[in-house]
Each structure stands twice: as structure tokens, then as C-alpha cells.
Short mmCIF file of C-alpha atoms and ligand atoms in Angstrom, two decimals:
data_model
loop_
_atom_site.label_atom_id
_atom_site.label_comp_id
_atom_site.label_asym_id
_atom_site.label_seq_id
_atom_site.Cartn_x
_atom_site.Cartn_y
_atom_site.Cartn_z
CA MET A 1 141.36 67.44 56.54
CA GLN A 2 144.77 65.83 57.20
CA ALA A 3 145.83 62.81 59.33
CA VAL A 4 149.07 61.65 60.58
CA VAL A 5 149.17 57.89 61.14
CA LEU A 6 151.97 56.69 63.52
CA VAL A 7 153.57 53.59 62.05
CA GLY A 8 157.12 53.76 63.20
CA GLY A 9 156.98 51.29 66.02
CA GLU A 10 158.90 47.88 65.61
CA GLY A 11 155.95 45.89 66.57
CA THR A 12 157.99 43.97 69.06
CA ARG A 13 154.99 42.27 70.78
CA LEU A 14 153.96 40.82 67.38
CA ARG A 15 157.33 39.25 66.77
CA PRO A 16 158.34 37.02 64.71
CA LEU A 17 155.45 38.00 62.48
CA THR A 18 156.92 41.75 62.32
CA TYR A 19 160.42 40.65 61.47
CA GLY A 20 159.32 40.42 57.86
CA THR A 21 156.27 42.56 57.84
CA PRO A 22 156.01 45.95 59.68
CA LYS A 23 152.88 46.09 62.09
CA PRO A 24 150.82 48.25 59.87
CA MET A 25 151.22 45.68 56.96
CA VAL A 26 150.14 42.71 59.05
CA PRO A 27 147.08 41.49 57.24
CA LEU A 28 143.53 41.30 58.43
CA PHE A 29 141.44 39.03 56.31
CA GLY A 30 144.06 39.34 53.43
CA VAL A 31 144.22 43.03 53.48
CA PRO A 32 147.25 45.13 55.27
CA PHE A 33 145.81 46.48 58.46
CA LEU A 34 146.89 49.95 57.69
CA GLU A 35 144.89 49.87 54.35
CA ARG A 36 141.82 49.43 56.18
CA THR A 37 142.65 52.32 58.48
CA LEU A 38 143.34 54.66 55.39
CA SER A 39 139.88 53.56 53.74
CA ARG A 40 138.24 54.60 57.03
CA LEU A 41 139.99 57.88 57.07
CA ARG A 42 139.06 58.49 53.42
CA GLU A 43 135.30 57.79 54.19
CA ALA A 44 135.47 60.33 56.95
CA GLY A 45 136.55 62.98 54.53
CA VAL A 46 140.31 62.84 55.12
CA ALA A 47 142.10 63.60 51.91
CA GLU A 48 145.63 63.73 52.91
CA VAL A 49 147.55 61.27 55.06
CA ILE A 50 151.14 61.59 56.54
CA LEU A 51 152.78 58.35 57.52
CA ALA A 52 155.12 58.86 60.26
CA ALA A 53 157.29 55.75 59.55
CA GLY A 54 160.67 54.35 60.52
CA TYR A 55 160.67 50.42 60.77
CA LEU A 56 160.50 48.76 57.40
CA PRO A 57 159.15 51.76 55.66
CA LYS A 58 159.82 50.48 52.15
CA ALA A 59 157.23 47.69 52.67
CA ILE A 60 154.64 50.22 53.34
CA GLU A 61 155.46 52.43 50.62
CA ASP A 62 155.76 49.72 48.02
CA HIS A 63 152.19 48.61 48.78
CA LEU A 64 150.58 51.95 49.20
CA GLY A 65 152.49 54.20 46.82
CA ASP A 66 151.11 57.69 46.55
CA GLY A 67 147.70 56.62 47.86
CA SER A 68 145.73 57.40 44.71
CA ARG A 69 144.42 53.77 44.58
CA LEU A 70 142.68 54.62 47.99
CA GLY A 71 141.59 57.98 46.81
CA LEU A 72 144.17 59.68 49.24
CA ARG A 73 147.44 61.66 48.89
CA ILE A 74 150.08 59.87 51.14
CA THR A 75 153.14 61.63 52.33
CA TYR A 76 155.99 59.45 53.78
CA VAL A 77 158.17 60.76 56.63
CA VAL A 78 160.76 58.28 57.64
CA GLU A 79 162.72 58.63 60.96
CA ASP A 80 166.41 57.62 60.95
CA GLU A 81 165.86 56.70 64.72
CA PRO A 82 162.52 56.37 66.40
CA LEU A 83 161.55 59.80 67.64
CA GLY A 84 158.63 58.56 69.88
CA THR A 85 155.09 59.32 69.46
CA ALA A 86 155.35 63.10 69.82
CA GLY A 87 158.69 63.39 68.29
CA ALA A 88 157.20 61.69 65.19
CA ILE A 89 154.42 64.24 65.05
CA LYS A 90 156.91 67.17 65.31
CA ASN A 91 158.94 65.57 62.58
CA VAL A 92 155.96 65.94 60.10
CA ALA A 93 155.26 69.67 61.21
CA GLU A 94 156.17 71.16 58.06
CA HIS A 95 153.39 69.38 56.23
CA ILE A 96 150.61 70.33 58.80
CA ARG A 97 148.18 73.13 57.54
CA GLY A 98 145.19 72.97 60.06
CA PRO A 99 143.66 70.90 62.69
CA PHE A 100 144.69 67.24 62.05
CA PHE A 101 143.95 63.73 63.24
CA VAL A 102 146.64 61.54 64.83
CA LEU A 103 146.03 57.77 64.83
CA ASN A 104 148.04 55.09 66.39
CA GLY A 105 148.67 52.60 63.41
CA ASP A 106 147.60 49.66 65.37
CA ILE A 107 144.00 50.24 66.28
CA LEU A 108 140.83 48.54 64.97
CA THR A 109 137.75 50.72 65.84
CA SER A 110 134.37 51.76 64.46
CA LEU A 111 134.94 55.32 65.95
CA ASP A 112 133.11 58.02 63.97
CA LEU A 113 135.83 60.50 63.12
CA ARG A 114 133.29 63.06 61.99
CA ALA A 115 131.58 63.12 65.27
CA MET A 116 134.87 63.55 66.95
CA LEU A 117 135.51 66.65 64.63
CA ALA A 118 132.20 68.06 65.53
CA LEU A 119 132.85 67.82 69.22
CA HIS A 120 136.25 69.69 68.60
CA ASN A 121 134.59 72.38 66.77
CA ARG A 122 132.14 72.76 69.82
CA LYS A 123 134.74 72.83 72.43
CA ARG A 124 137.25 74.81 70.65
CA GLY A 125 140.17 73.55 72.78
CA LEU A 126 143.66 72.43 71.80
CA GLY A 127 142.42 68.97 71.00
CA VAL A 128 140.13 66.00 71.56
CA LEU A 129 141.20 62.47 72.58
CA HIS A 130 139.19 59.43 71.91
CA LEU A 131 138.72 57.39 75.05
CA ILE A 132 137.29 53.90 75.58
CA ARG A 133 136.51 52.03 78.80
CA VAL A 134 138.53 49.01 79.42
CA GLU A 135 138.81 46.23 82.25
CA ASP A 136 142.39 46.56 82.67
CA PRO A 137 143.43 50.24 82.16
CA SER A 138 147.18 49.53 83.46
CA ALA A 139 148.13 48.48 79.90
CA PHE A 140 147.11 51.88 78.36
CA GLY A 141 147.09 55.57 79.03
CA CYS A 142 144.60 56.52 81.70
CA VAL A 143 142.92 59.77 81.22
CA VAL A 144 140.93 61.58 83.82
CA HIS A 145 138.37 64.35 82.97
CA ASP A 146 135.55 66.38 84.50
CA GLU A 147 131.83 66.21 83.48
CA GLN A 148 132.46 68.70 80.66
CA GLY A 149 134.97 66.34 79.24
CA ARG A 150 137.93 68.66 80.22
CA ILE A 151 141.07 66.49 80.88
CA SER A 152 143.00 66.89 84.00
CA ARG A 153 145.49 64.09 83.97
CA PHE A 154 147.12 61.65 81.65
CA VAL A 155 148.85 58.66 83.24
CA GLU A 156 150.58 56.31 80.87
CA LYS A 157 150.42 52.63 81.71
CA PRO A 158 149.99 53.06 85.57
CA PRO A 159 150.97 50.18 87.85
CA LYS A 160 148.15 47.56 88.27
CA GLY A 161 145.89 48.68 91.11
CA GLN A 162 146.83 52.26 90.86
CA GLU A 163 144.82 53.29 87.94
CA PRO A 164 143.05 56.50 88.34
CA CYS A 165 140.21 55.55 86.24
CA ASP A 166 138.85 53.09 83.67
CA GLU A 167 138.78 55.36 80.68
CA VAL A 168 141.87 55.11 78.46
CA ASN A 169 143.50 56.55 75.52
CA ALA A 170 142.20 54.90 72.34
CA GLY A 171 144.97 56.21 70.27
CA THR A 172 142.98 58.72 68.04
CA TYR A 173 143.58 62.44 68.55
CA LEU A 174 142.29 65.61 66.93
CA LEU A 175 144.68 68.34 67.49
CA GLU A 176 145.29 72.08 66.73
CA PRO A 177 148.56 72.55 64.93
CA SER A 178 149.61 74.79 67.78
CA ILE A 179 150.34 71.55 69.76
CA LEU A 180 153.42 71.30 67.64
CA ASP A 181 154.98 74.32 69.68
CA ALA A 182 154.79 72.16 72.64
CA ILE A 183 157.02 69.34 71.34
CA PRO A 184 160.85 69.85 71.33
CA ALA A 185 162.42 69.09 67.81
CA GLY A 186 164.98 66.70 66.92
CA GLN A 187 164.74 64.43 69.99
CA LYS A 188 162.80 61.45 71.28
CA VAL A 189 159.53 62.72 72.86
CA SER A 190 156.45 60.63 74.05
CA ILE A 191 153.11 62.22 73.67
CA GLU A 192 151.71 60.09 76.50
CA ARG A 193 154.51 60.44 78.86
CA ASP A 194 155.80 63.89 77.99
CA THR A 195 153.59 66.09 75.94
CA PHE A 196 150.13 65.43 77.16
CA PRO A 197 151.13 65.61 80.94
CA LYS A 198 153.11 68.76 80.38
CA LEU A 199 150.24 70.47 78.45
CA LEU A 200 147.84 69.63 81.19
CA ALA A 201 150.18 70.89 83.93
CA ASP A 202 150.25 74.18 81.94
CA GLY A 203 146.42 74.24 81.88
CA ALA A 204 145.90 73.41 78.21
CA ALA A 205 142.26 72.54 77.20
CA LEU A 206 142.34 69.04 75.98
CA TYR A 207 138.86 67.19 75.76
CA ALA A 208 137.72 63.64 76.08
CA TYR A 209 135.46 61.95 73.72
CA THR A 210 134.48 58.70 75.38
CA THR A 211 132.66 56.24 73.11
CA ALA A 212 131.40 52.68 73.52
CA ASP A 213 132.78 51.81 69.91
CA TYR A 214 134.25 48.62 68.91
CA TRP A 215 137.83 49.02 69.84
CA LEU A 216 141.00 46.95 69.87
CA ASP A 217 144.74 47.37 69.78
CA VAL A 218 145.91 44.60 67.64
CA GLY A 219 149.49 45.04 68.55
CA ARG A 220 149.67 41.75 70.52
CA PRO A 221 149.01 38.06 69.14
CA GLU A 222 145.98 37.45 71.36
CA GLN A 223 144.38 40.72 70.14
CA TYR A 224 145.19 40.12 66.63
CA GLN A 225 143.45 36.72 66.69
CA GLN A 226 140.63 38.26 68.78
CA ALA A 227 140.19 40.99 65.90
CA HIS A 228 139.52 38.01 63.47
CA ARG A 229 137.12 36.28 65.71
CA ASP A 230 135.15 39.54 66.22
CA VAL A 231 134.79 40.20 62.65
CA LEU A 232 133.73 36.55 62.08
CA ASP A 233 131.13 36.81 64.89
CA GLY A 234 129.77 40.00 63.51
CA HIS A 235 130.96 42.31 66.28
CA LEU A 236 132.74 44.57 63.81
CA ALA A 237 131.46 44.94 60.29
CA LEU A 238 134.31 45.43 57.88
CA GLY A 239 131.35 46.22 55.53
CA ARG A 240 132.39 48.09 52.41
CA LEU A 241 136.01 48.12 53.36
CA ALA A 242 136.13 44.40 53.08
CA ASP A 243 134.45 44.40 49.72
CA ALA A 244 136.51 47.11 48.35
CA THR A 245 139.86 45.84 49.54
CA ALA A 246 139.64 42.22 50.47
CA GLY A 247 140.78 40.70 47.19
CA SER A 248 138.40 37.87 46.34
CA GLY A 249 138.44 36.03 49.56
CA GLN A 250 135.18 34.60 50.77
CA PHE A 251 133.46 34.93 54.25
CA TRP A 252 131.43 31.74 55.29
CA SER A 253 128.84 31.72 58.00
CA ALA A 254 126.91 28.91 59.41
CA GLY A 255 124.00 27.81 57.12
CA ASP A 256 125.52 29.53 53.92
CA ALA A 257 125.00 27.39 50.73
CA GLY A 258 127.87 26.13 49.03
CA ILE A 259 130.20 26.09 51.80
CA PRO A 260 133.44 24.18 50.62
CA LYS A 261 133.80 20.55 51.91
CA GLY A 262 136.12 20.39 54.79
CA VAL A 263 135.30 24.09 55.98
CA ARG A 264 133.39 24.70 59.15
CA ALA A 265 131.84 28.16 59.48
CA PRO A 266 132.57 30.76 60.36
CA ALA A 267 135.60 31.03 58.27
CA TYR A 268 137.28 33.13 55.74
CA ILE A 269 138.93 31.56 52.72
CA GLY A 270 141.31 33.53 50.48
CA ASP A 271 141.81 33.37 46.87
CA GLY A 272 143.35 30.23 45.22
CA VAL A 273 143.29 28.16 48.38
CA GLU A 274 143.30 24.34 48.20
CA ILE A 275 141.66 22.53 50.94
CA ASP A 276 141.53 18.68 50.79
CA PRO A 277 137.82 17.56 51.39
CA SER A 278 138.99 15.30 54.20
CA ALA A 279 140.53 18.21 56.10
CA LEU A 280 138.60 19.98 58.89
CA VAL A 281 139.18 23.80 58.41
CA GLY A 282 137.37 25.93 60.98
CA PRO A 283 135.41 27.17 62.89
CA TYR A 284 137.38 30.40 63.05
CA ALA A 285 140.02 29.67 60.49
CA ILE A 286 141.37 32.60 58.30
CA VAL A 287 143.01 31.03 55.28
CA GLY A 288 145.21 33.45 53.22
CA ASP A 289 145.56 33.47 49.37
CA GLY A 290 147.19 30.43 47.88
CA THR A 291 147.42 28.41 51.04
CA LYS A 292 147.14 24.58 50.79
CA ILE A 293 145.66 22.22 53.48
CA GLY A 294 146.22 18.58 52.94
CA PRO A 295 144.28 15.33 53.74
CA ARG A 296 142.89 14.87 57.33
CA ALA A 297 144.60 18.05 58.59
CA ARG A 298 142.79 20.07 61.15
CA VAL A 299 142.92 23.89 61.45
CA ARG A 300 140.71 25.76 63.93
CA ASP A 301 140.73 29.16 65.64
CA THR A 302 143.82 30.06 63.43
CA VAL A 303 145.04 32.66 61.09
CA LEU A 304 147.06 31.51 58.11
CA TRP A 305 148.71 34.10 55.93
CA ASP A 306 149.19 33.46 52.27
CA HIS A 307 151.07 30.61 50.71
CA VAL A 308 151.11 28.49 53.74
CA ILE A 309 151.44 24.70 53.22
CA ILE A 310 149.80 22.28 55.73
CA GLU A 311 150.56 18.85 55.13
CA SER A 312 148.33 15.71 55.90
CA ASP A 313 147.30 14.93 59.48
CA SER A 314 148.74 17.93 61.03
CA HIS A 315 146.74 19.64 63.88
CA ILE A 316 146.77 23.48 64.34
CA GLU A 317 144.75 25.17 66.87
CA GLY A 318 144.82 28.90 68.11
CA ALA A 319 147.92 29.78 66.23
CA ILE A 320 149.14 32.49 63.74
CA LEU A 321 151.22 31.38 60.78
CA ALA A 322 152.94 33.90 58.62
CA SER A 323 153.43 33.69 54.80
CA GLY A 324 155.10 30.75 53.23
CA VAL A 325 155.28 28.61 56.52
CA ARG A 326 155.37 24.91 55.83
CA VAL A 327 153.93 22.35 58.44
CA GLY A 328 155.05 18.90 57.83
CA SER A 329 152.66 15.96 58.04
CA GLY A 330 151.40 14.87 61.36
CA ALA A 331 152.76 17.95 63.25
CA HIS A 332 150.82 19.39 66.17
CA ILE A 333 150.84 23.12 66.95
CA ALA A 334 149.46 24.14 70.17
CA THR A 335 147.50 27.33 71.02
CA GLY A 336 149.14 30.73 71.34
CA THR A 337 151.86 29.80 68.93
CA VAL A 338 153.30 32.40 66.46
CA ILE A 339 155.33 31.30 63.37
CA GLY A 340 157.22 33.76 61.36
CA HIS A 341 157.77 33.95 57.63
CA ASP A 342 158.84 30.78 55.83
CA ALA A 343 159.56 28.78 58.85
CA ILE A 344 159.43 24.96 58.40
CA ILE A 345 157.83 22.74 60.97
CA GLU A 346 159.20 19.28 60.65
CA SER A 347 156.84 16.21 60.22
CA SER A 348 155.54 14.80 63.50
CA ALA A 349 156.81 17.84 65.42
CA ARG A 350 155.10 18.84 68.71
CA ILE A 351 155.10 22.63 69.13
CA PRO A 352 154.14 23.60 72.61
CA ALA A 353 151.61 26.23 73.58
CA ASP A 354 152.71 29.99 73.19
CA ALA A 355 155.78 29.19 71.17
CA ARG A 356 157.61 31.65 69.01
CA ILE A 357 159.15 30.24 65.95
CA THR A 358 161.49 32.08 63.48
CA ALA A 359 162.84 30.52 60.26
CA GLY A 360 166.42 29.12 60.99
CA GLU A 361 166.27 29.65 64.71
CA PRO A 362 165.41 27.32 67.59
CA ALA A 363 161.91 27.60 68.92
CA GLN A 364 161.29 29.88 71.91
CA THR A 365 158.56 29.48 74.39
N1 LIG B 401 156.88 57.03 63.84
C1 LIG B 401 156.90 56.59 64.92
N2 LIG B 401 157.97 56.77 65.73
N3 LIG B 401 155.82 55.92 65.40
C2 LIG B 401 155.96 55.38 66.64
C3 LIG B 401 157.07 55.31 67.44
C4 LIG B 401 158.14 56.08 67.05
O1 LIG B 401 159.22 56.35 67.64
N4 LIG B 401 156.80 54.62 68.59
C5 LIG B 401 155.59 54.05 68.46
N5 LIG B 401 155.04 54.50 67.39
C6 LIG B 401 153.71 54.12 66.82
C7 LIG B 401 153.49 52.59 66.86
O2 LIG B 401 153.84 52.13 65.50
C8 LIG B 401 152.06 52.50 67.05
O3 LIG B 401 151.26 52.63 65.88
C9 LIG B 401 151.81 53.74 67.80
O4 LIG B 401 152.83 54.73 67.71
C10 LIG B 401 151.57 53.45 69.36
O5 LIG B 401 152.68 52.72 69.84
P1 LIG B 401 152.51 51.26 70.55
O6 LIG B 401 153.97 50.83 70.82
O7 LIG B 401 151.61 50.44 69.92
O8 LIG B 401 151.91 51.91 72.00
P2 LIG B 401 151.08 51.08 73.07
O9 LIG B 401 150.04 50.34 72.43
O10 LIG B 401 151.80 50.42 74.03
O11 LIG B 401 150.28 52.42 73.81
C11 LIG B 401 149.56 53.44 73.14
O12 LIG B 401 148.38 53.01 72.52
C12 LIG B 401 147.39 52.63 73.51
C13 LIG B 401 146.19 52.46 72.88
O13 LIG B 401 146.28 51.10 72.13
C14 LIG B 401 149.53 54.61 73.84
O14 LIG B 401 149.12 55.82 73.03
C15 LIG B 401 148.48 54.50 75.03
O15 LIG B 401 148.25 55.66 75.70
C16 LIG B 401 147.26 54.07 74.55
O16 LIG B 401 146.35 53.80 75.57
MG1 LIG B 402 149.68 49.67 70.47
#
């Protein structure tokens, strides 16, 4: 079985994190997000993955190589210009040999891919789309279907109040190779806005696979933080994937013996982390490898990547700090703030809520 993973987006909504790290390489508990997706594919019996990349592809290839470490064969196809979600699939057509999965590269889900394949084999249509029910469908692709699951409409990001249903495209498809004939070559094409609507208008048989799985698009800061909270709260088991690929970081739950001084569960503490015993780290702190937290500092509900330095008496709540960020003593960072690679926060600085800070540039709020 083959899978195409779409990883060519620029990750604009995760800036400034994605200036230095492409969205699929953004870490989830110390492991690049894409690596977790690939492990899931392999467990579902997928042997070959084609990565449709474009933005910062080298960072992806340097980390994953030929895929053998993950038990997969990875082929990279890099777009010079973004070709859109369908254009990217058309662009890898020469590698496709049979029915194939397509995954948006920013989805965290417990979806059972084998069950989806079984449904496709029963329905024998052009493809199956994984759907999920959400409260605000306007941020997604709305998919209308009948009782047999046959899809009649696909409406990408309808205006609020005009959503035709609450079931949305969850970003995993299982498609027959003949779908490639419906996508024009060498141009930018959106599968959501062009290909699916056109196929449905022509009467193509696409089927819905609606599940109640854990599901999150981590492409926005709030959702990225939510993913960490959900794992710490046990709503999504990273399970074997965590053990297999999370390095030597440690999850701490309330009541665990040996919880380090200064740490409040639930929390995740990476390898080589130094926390002063007088600091207060957690609950809901994710501390990446090699990060240092100084005396009396407070860090809660926050994701710190690797090699971050938090000096004494600083307070951080509800923020995301990328690799190498340094926070001077006594600084306060308010909730919703996202700080990019290697940025320096001056001592005693007051960073307001929802700020975006990039190294060497003035803060944006
Ligand atoms: N190779 C390539 N080329 N990949 C791309 C391109 C491109 O030009 N444009 C986007 N992608 C990748 C992104 O990297 C991401 O993994 C995926 O395609 C989806 O793009 P997003 O930018 O994250 O789209 P979205 O979240 O607004 O909407 C999509 O996902 C929703 C579910 O989260 C749509 O598929 C919606 O219909 C869906 O509901
Ligand atoms: Mg997305």
C-alpha cells in the first residue's frame, strides 16, 4: 500500500515557528509531527510513502532520509511552486501503482486506516473520504452525503452560518489511481475547491467514512497546544509511537513516584533538561531536550522546544517557544504568545497576550 502525504504548505498560521521549521517537522513531545504520522502509516501496513513537499524540503529529508529507520520507503517529490493539494497529487502520479492514501500533513488522529481500506473495498467507488463532526464547520471542507455514505457535495470553508452540514473533510482520503485523470497537470489545483466538486458534479462515486476518532488539525497555535494538553490528559494515546520515537523524554502524571522537584504533573520533560528546584514547571508544561529553567521561574500550560533558556523569576503561561529561545530574568510572557527560533526576550520584558516574536524583529501582536 502507498500513501501520499501533503507537506508542501508554508504553515503560515504557525509562524514564526515555521520560519525555521516546516510544519511537518514541528515537534510533538520532542518528535517531529510527520514522524508520528509515518509511524502510524507503517503500523497500518503502508510500506511506501511519497512526500509531496515544497517548503523547506531539505529539513524534512535530512531528518527522515530514505525512511528505513521507520521501516518505510520514502520518495520525495519537491514542487518548485506550490501546486495546490490536487496539483501536488498529480505531480507524484508517476509513482502511484494502485489505490493509495492521501494525508494532509498536519492532522493528528486515531483513525483506523485499515478499516477505511475495508470500507473502500466494499464500496468500490472512486474513493473514500474520512469525515469528522465539528462544532464550527466553516473552517473546514463540508461534505454532504446520503445514508449509504455516497457524497453529493463538497463545500470548502463555507461562510459562517451557511454550512450545509457539520461533517467535515478530516484530511485523509483513500483514492483509486484513476482520480489522477481528473487533475490537470502542471498547474495549481485544489482538491477541495476544484477536483472533488467537479468529480461530484460529474457523478463520481465518492464515499464518506465518518468516525468519532480523536482528530485535530495542528496547523494553528491553539490547536498545537491543545494536542499537547490532550495527550497529557490521556485523550489520545501516543502509545507505542511515543516509546518508539520520543527519545528519552519522560511523561509525568499526578501521583507518579520520583517526580522531579519543581515539576507539577501532568508534564513532559525531555532529555538533559535542567530545572532549578525552586522553579514551578507545569501543570501542562512540555519541556524539550536540553532546556534550562532557572530559580523561581514559573512555566505552565506552555510548550518549550529544545535548548530554550528560561532565566530566574520569569513567568510564562500558555505560550510556545521554539528552539534556542532565551528569556531573560523577570520577564513575563502572556498567554497565546508564540516565539520563533533563537529569539531573545530581554530581562523584565512584558510580552502581551497573543504576541508573535521573531528573532531580530519587533514584536507583533
Ligand atoms: N505539496 C503541497 N503543495 N502540499 C500542500 C500545498 C501545496 O501547494 N498546499 C497545502 N498543502 C498541504 C499542507 O502542508 C497541509 O498538510 C495540507 O496540504 C492541507 O493544507 P492546509 O493549509 O493545512 O489546509 P486547511 O487545514 O486550511 O484545510 C484542509 O484541511 C482541513 C482539515 O484539517 C482542507 O483539506 C479542508 O477541506 C479540511 O477540512
Ligand atoms: Mg491544515
